[in-house]
Coordinates of C-alpha atoms (C1' of nucleotides) and ligand atoms in Angstrom, one line a residue:
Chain A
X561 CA -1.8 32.4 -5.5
X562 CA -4.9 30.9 -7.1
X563 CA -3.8 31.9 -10.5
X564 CA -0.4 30.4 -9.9
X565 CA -1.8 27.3 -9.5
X566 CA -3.9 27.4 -12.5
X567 CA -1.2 28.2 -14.2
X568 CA 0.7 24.9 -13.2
X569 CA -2.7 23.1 -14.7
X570 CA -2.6 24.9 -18.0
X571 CA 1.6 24.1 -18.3
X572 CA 0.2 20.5 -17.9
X573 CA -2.8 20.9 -20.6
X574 CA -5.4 19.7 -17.7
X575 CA -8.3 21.6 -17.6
X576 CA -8.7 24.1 -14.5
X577 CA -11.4 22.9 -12.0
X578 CA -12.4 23.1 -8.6
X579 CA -11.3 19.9 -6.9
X580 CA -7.6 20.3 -8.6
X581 CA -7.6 23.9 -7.7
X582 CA -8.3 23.2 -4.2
X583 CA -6.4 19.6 -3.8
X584 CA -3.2 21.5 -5.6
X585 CA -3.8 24.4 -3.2
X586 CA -3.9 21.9 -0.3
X587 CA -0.4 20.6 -1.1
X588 CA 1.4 23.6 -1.3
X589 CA -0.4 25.2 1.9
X590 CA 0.6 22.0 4.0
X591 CA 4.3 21.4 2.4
X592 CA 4.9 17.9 3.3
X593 CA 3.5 14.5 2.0
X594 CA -0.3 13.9 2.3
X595 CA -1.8 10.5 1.8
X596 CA -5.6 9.8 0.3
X597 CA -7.6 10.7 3.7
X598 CA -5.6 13.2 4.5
X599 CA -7.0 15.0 1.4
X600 CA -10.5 13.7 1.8
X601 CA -10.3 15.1 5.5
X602 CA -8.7 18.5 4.4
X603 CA -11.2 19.4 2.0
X604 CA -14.2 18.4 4.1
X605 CA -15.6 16.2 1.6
X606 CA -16.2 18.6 -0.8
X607 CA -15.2 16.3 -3.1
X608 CA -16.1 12.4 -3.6
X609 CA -13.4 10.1 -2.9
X610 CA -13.4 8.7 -6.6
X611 CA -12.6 12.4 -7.8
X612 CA -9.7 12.7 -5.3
X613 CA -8.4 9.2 -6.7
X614 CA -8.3 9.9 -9.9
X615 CA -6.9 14.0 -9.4
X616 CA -3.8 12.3 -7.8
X617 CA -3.5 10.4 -10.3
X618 CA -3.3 12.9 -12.8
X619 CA -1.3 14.6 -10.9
X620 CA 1.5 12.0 -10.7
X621 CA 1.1 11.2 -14.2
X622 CA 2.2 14.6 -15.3
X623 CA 4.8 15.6 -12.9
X624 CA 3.4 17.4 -10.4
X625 CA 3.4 15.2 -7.3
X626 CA 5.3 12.0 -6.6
X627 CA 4.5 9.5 -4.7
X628 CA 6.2 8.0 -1.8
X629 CA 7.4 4.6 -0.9
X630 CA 6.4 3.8 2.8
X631 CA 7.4 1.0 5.4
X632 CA 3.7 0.8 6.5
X633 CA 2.3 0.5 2.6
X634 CA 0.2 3.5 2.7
X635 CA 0.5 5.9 -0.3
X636 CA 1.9 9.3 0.2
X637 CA 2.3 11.8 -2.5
X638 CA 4.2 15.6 -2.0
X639 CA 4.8 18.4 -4.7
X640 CA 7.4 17.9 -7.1
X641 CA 10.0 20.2 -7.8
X642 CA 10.5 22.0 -11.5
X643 CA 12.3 19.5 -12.8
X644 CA 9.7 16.7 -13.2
X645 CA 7.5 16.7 -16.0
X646 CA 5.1 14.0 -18.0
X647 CA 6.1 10.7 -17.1
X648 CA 9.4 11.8 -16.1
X649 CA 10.2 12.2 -12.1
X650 CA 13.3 13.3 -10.8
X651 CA 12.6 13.1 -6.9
X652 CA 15.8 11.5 -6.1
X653 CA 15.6 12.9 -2.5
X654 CA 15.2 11.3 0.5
X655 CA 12.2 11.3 2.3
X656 CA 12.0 11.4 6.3
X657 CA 8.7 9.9 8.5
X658 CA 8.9 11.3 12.1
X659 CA 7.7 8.2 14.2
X660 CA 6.1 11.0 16.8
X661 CA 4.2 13.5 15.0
X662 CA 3.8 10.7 11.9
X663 CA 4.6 13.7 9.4
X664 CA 6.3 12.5 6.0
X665 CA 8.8 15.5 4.7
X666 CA 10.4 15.7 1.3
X667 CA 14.3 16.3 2.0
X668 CA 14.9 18.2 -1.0
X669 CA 18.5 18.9 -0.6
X670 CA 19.7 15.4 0.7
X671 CA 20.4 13.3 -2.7
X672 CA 20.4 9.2 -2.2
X673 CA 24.1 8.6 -2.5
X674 CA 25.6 6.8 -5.3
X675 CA 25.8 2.9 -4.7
X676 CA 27.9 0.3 -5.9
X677 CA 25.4 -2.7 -7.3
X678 CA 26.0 -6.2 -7.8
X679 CA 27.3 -7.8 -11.1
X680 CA 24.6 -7.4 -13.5
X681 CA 22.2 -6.0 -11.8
X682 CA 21.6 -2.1 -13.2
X683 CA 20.0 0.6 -11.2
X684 CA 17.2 3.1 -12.6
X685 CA 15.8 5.2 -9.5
X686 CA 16.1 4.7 -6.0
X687 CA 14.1 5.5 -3.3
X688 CA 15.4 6.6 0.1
X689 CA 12.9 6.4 3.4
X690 CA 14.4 8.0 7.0
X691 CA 12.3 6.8 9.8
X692 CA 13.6 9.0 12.9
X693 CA 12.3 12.0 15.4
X694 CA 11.6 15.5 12.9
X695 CA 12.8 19.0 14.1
X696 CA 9.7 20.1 15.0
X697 CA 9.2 16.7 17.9
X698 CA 12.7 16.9 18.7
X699 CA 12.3 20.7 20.0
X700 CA 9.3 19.8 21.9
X701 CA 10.9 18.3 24.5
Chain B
X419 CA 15.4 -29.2 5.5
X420 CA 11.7 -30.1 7.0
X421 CA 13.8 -30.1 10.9
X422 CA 16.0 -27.0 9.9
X423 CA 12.6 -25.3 9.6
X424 CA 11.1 -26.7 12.6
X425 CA 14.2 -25.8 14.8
X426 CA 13.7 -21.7 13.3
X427 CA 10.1 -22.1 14.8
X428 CA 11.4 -23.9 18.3
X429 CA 14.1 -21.5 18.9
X430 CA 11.3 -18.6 18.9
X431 CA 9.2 -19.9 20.8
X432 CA 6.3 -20.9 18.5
X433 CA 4.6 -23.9 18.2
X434 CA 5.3 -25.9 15.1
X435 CA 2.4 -26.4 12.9
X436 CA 1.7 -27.1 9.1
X437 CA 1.1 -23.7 8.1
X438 CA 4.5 -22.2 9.3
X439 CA 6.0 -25.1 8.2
X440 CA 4.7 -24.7 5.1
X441 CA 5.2 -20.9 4.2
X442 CA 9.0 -20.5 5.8
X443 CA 10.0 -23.3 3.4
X444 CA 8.4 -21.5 0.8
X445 CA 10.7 -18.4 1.5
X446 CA 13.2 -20.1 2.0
X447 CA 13.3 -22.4 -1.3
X448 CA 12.4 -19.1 -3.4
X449 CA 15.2 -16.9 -1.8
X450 CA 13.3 -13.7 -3.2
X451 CA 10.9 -11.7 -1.4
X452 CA 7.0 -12.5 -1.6
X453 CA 3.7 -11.1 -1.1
X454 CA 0.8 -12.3 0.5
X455 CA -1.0 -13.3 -3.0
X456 CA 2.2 -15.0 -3.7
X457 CA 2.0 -17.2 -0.9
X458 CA -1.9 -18.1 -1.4
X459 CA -1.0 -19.0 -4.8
X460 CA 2.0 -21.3 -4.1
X461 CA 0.3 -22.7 -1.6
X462 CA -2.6 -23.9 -3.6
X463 CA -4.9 -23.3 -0.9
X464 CA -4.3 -25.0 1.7
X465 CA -4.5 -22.4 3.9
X466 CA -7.1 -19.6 4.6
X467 CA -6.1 -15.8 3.7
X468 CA -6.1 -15.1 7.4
X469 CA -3.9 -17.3 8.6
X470 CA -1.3 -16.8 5.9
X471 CA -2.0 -13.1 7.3
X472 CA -1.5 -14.2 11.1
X473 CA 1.7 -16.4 10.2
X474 CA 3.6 -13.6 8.8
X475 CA 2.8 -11.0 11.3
X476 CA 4.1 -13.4 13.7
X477 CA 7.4 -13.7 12.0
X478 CA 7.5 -10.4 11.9
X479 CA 7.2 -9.7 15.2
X480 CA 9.8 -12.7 15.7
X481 CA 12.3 -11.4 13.3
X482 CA 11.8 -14.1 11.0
X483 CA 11.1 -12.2 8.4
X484 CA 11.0 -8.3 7.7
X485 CA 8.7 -6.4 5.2
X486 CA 9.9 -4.2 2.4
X487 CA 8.8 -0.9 1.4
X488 CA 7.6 -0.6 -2.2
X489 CA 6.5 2.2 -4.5
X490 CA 3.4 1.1 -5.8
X491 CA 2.7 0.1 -1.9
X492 CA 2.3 -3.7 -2.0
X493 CA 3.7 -5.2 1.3
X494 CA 6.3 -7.6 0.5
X495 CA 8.4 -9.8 3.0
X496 CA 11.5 -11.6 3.0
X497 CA 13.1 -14.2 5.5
X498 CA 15.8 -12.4 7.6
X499 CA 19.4 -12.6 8.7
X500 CA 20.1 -14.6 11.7
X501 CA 20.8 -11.3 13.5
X502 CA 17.4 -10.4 14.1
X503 CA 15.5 -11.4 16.5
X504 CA 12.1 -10.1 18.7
X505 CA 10.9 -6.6 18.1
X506 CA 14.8 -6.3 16.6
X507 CA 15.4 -6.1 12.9
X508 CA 19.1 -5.5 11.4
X509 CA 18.4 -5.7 7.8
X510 CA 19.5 -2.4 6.7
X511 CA 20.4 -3.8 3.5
X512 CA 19.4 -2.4 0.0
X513 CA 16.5 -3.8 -1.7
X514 CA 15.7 -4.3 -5.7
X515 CA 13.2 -4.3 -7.5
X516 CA 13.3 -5.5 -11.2
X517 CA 11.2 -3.5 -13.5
X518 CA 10.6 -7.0 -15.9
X519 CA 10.3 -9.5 -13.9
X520 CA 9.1 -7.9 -10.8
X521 CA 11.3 -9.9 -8.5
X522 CA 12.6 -7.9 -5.4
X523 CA 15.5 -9.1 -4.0
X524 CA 17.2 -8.5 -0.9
X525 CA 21.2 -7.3 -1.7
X526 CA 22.4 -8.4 2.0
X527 CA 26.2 -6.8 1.0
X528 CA 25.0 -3.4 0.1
X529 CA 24.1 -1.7 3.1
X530 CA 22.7 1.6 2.9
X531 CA 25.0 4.3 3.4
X532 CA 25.8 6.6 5.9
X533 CA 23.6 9.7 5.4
X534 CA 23.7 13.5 6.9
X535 CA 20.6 14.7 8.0
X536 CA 19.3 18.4 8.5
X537 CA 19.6 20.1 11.5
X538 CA 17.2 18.8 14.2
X539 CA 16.1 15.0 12.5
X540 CA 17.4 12.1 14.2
X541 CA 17.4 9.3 12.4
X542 CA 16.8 5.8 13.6
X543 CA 16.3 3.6 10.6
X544 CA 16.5 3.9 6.9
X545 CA 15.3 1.8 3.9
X546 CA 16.3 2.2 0.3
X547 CA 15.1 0.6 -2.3
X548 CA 16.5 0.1 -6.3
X549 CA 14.6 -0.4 -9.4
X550 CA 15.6 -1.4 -12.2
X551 CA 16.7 -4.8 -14.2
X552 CA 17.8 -7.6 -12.3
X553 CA 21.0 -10.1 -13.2
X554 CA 18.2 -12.3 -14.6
X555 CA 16.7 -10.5 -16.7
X556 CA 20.0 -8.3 -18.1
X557 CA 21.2 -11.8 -19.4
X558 CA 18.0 -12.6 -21.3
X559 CA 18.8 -10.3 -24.1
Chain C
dA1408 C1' -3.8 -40.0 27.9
dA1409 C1' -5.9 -35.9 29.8
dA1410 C1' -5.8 -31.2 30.6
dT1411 C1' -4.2 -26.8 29.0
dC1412 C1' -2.9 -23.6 25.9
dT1413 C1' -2.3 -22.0 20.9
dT1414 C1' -3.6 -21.8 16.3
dT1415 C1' -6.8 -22.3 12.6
dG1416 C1' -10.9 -21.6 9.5
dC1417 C1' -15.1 -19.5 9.0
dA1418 C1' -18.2 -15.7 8.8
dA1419 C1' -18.9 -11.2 9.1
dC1420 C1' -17.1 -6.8 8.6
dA1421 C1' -14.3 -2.6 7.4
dA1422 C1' -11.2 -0.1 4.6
dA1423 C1' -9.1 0.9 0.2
dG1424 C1' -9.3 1.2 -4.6
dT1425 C1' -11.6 0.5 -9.4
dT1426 C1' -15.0 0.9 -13.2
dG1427 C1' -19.1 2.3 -16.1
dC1428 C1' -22.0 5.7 -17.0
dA1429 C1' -25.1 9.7 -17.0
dA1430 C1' -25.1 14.6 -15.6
dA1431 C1' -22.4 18.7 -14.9
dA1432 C1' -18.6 21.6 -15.9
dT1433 C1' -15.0 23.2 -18.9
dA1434 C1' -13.0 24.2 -23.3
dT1435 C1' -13.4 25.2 -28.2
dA1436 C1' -15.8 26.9 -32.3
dA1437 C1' -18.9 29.8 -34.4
Chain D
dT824 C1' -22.0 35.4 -26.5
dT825 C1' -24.0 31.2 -27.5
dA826 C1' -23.8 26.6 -29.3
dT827 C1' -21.2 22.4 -29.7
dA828 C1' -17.7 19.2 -28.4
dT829 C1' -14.7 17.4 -24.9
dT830 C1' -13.5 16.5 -20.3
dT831 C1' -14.4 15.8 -15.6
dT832 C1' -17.3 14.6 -11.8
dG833 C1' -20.4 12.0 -8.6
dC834 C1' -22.8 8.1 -7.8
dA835 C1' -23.6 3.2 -7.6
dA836 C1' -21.9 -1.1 -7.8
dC837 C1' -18.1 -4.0 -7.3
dT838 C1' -13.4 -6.0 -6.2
dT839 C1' -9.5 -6.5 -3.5
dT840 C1' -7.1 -6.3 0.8
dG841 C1' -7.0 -6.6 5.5
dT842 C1' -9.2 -7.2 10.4
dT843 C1' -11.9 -9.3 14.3
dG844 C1' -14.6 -12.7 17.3
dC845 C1' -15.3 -17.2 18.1
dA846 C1' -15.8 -22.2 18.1
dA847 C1' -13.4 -26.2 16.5
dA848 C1' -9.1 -28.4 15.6
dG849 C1' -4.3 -29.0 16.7
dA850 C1' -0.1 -28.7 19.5
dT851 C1' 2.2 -28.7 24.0
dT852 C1' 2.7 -29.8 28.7
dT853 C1' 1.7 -32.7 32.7
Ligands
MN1041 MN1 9.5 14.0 -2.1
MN1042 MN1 15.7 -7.8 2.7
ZN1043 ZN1 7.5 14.8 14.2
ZN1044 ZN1 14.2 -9.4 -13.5

DNA sequence: AAATCTTTGCAACAAAGTTGCAAAATATAA
DNA sequence: TTATATTTTGCAACTTTGTTGCAAAGATTT
């Protein structure tokens, strides 16, 4: 497990160190989206906030978390699947926020559908947000 | 134009004073969606930071004007159809973002379409949002 | 016009994010 | 393995963004 994940730093040509061992660790333990604090709780500030800053940055820049567009303007990021590489994401899922539990899950399998735009306007990415009730808030009851 | 404006506040119950005056013209002679640096700009000052904040939480709340999800998490806000109203938004229309200019514009005709969600989420509301280059900016070149 | 209720600006604060730089850790070369 | 070069980290200082309490100014109601 550990070496796995040293492994995805050396594909990336970033040096292997503790805070992106453990912060890269941390995302695939938990599986969904995780925002700054999250991290800096998670880790029991083993690391300063500055470190944790710029590690997510890194990590975006090279392809190996995205980061996620919210209603409420607070930054998320989540793993990104194989595909994604240096400067080149290709997260076009949709992402769900459960307004109960607050969790923020990657919908890997459901694509944003294709969409007609208007004369002269041309479309890049998209980004696709589901605010609703998740599976695990909707059994709870 | 200056009465239009003033009737928007009197029908939601809000008392009409320069500020709001001030800042829903300014959304609605820009047509595009702002931010709140935007609106201290154009507004040379005149007003303090805080109540530029206070105005548009308050038409928020009144469904005056709804706030847009962005990826690089900057809140943005643009004035509403007339079918919203308190606590009740209905702009589930598409938003863009152009990747030149940096305008976002709300695409009232494209709604976002229907979607099929995983077993056990519900959803409740969805946002999407395009980037890429606006009709603007595609004729520039 | 006076009384009442609402909004504004100011000050002080809190949270979130950025930058420069020396010390520590990692990678590379010998 | 050890020495050297490169990269990353933590700290301090700072900026930017957003929040809160409160007295003064402004709007509304009577
Ligand atoms: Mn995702
Ligand atoms: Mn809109
Ligand atoms: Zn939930
Ligand atoms: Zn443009």
């Amino acid at each position: 497990m550990e070496k796995e994940t040293a492994e995805i730093l050396r594909k990336n040509h970033l040096s292997i160190t503790d805070s992106r061992i453990k912060i890269l660790e941390l995302f695939k333990r938990k599986g969904n989206a995780l925002a700054h604090a999250d991290i800096e709780k998670q880790t029991h500030d083993l690391f300063d906030r500055v470190t944790i800053y710029r590690t997510l940055q890194t990590f975006a820049e090279k392809g190996i978390i995205h980061s996620i567009p919210t209603a409420d303007n607070s930054v998320l990021y989540a793993l990104c699947k194989d595909e994604c590489s240096e400067g080149k994401h290709a997260d076009n899922h949709v992402h769900f926020i459960c307004d109960i539990c607050e969790t923020t899950y990657c919908l890997d399998h459901i694509m944003i559908p294709e969409l007609q735009m208007p004369a002269g306007f041309k479309m890049k990415q998209a980004g696709l947000i589901v605010e609703g009730i998740c599976k695990n808030c909707s059994a709870k009851k």
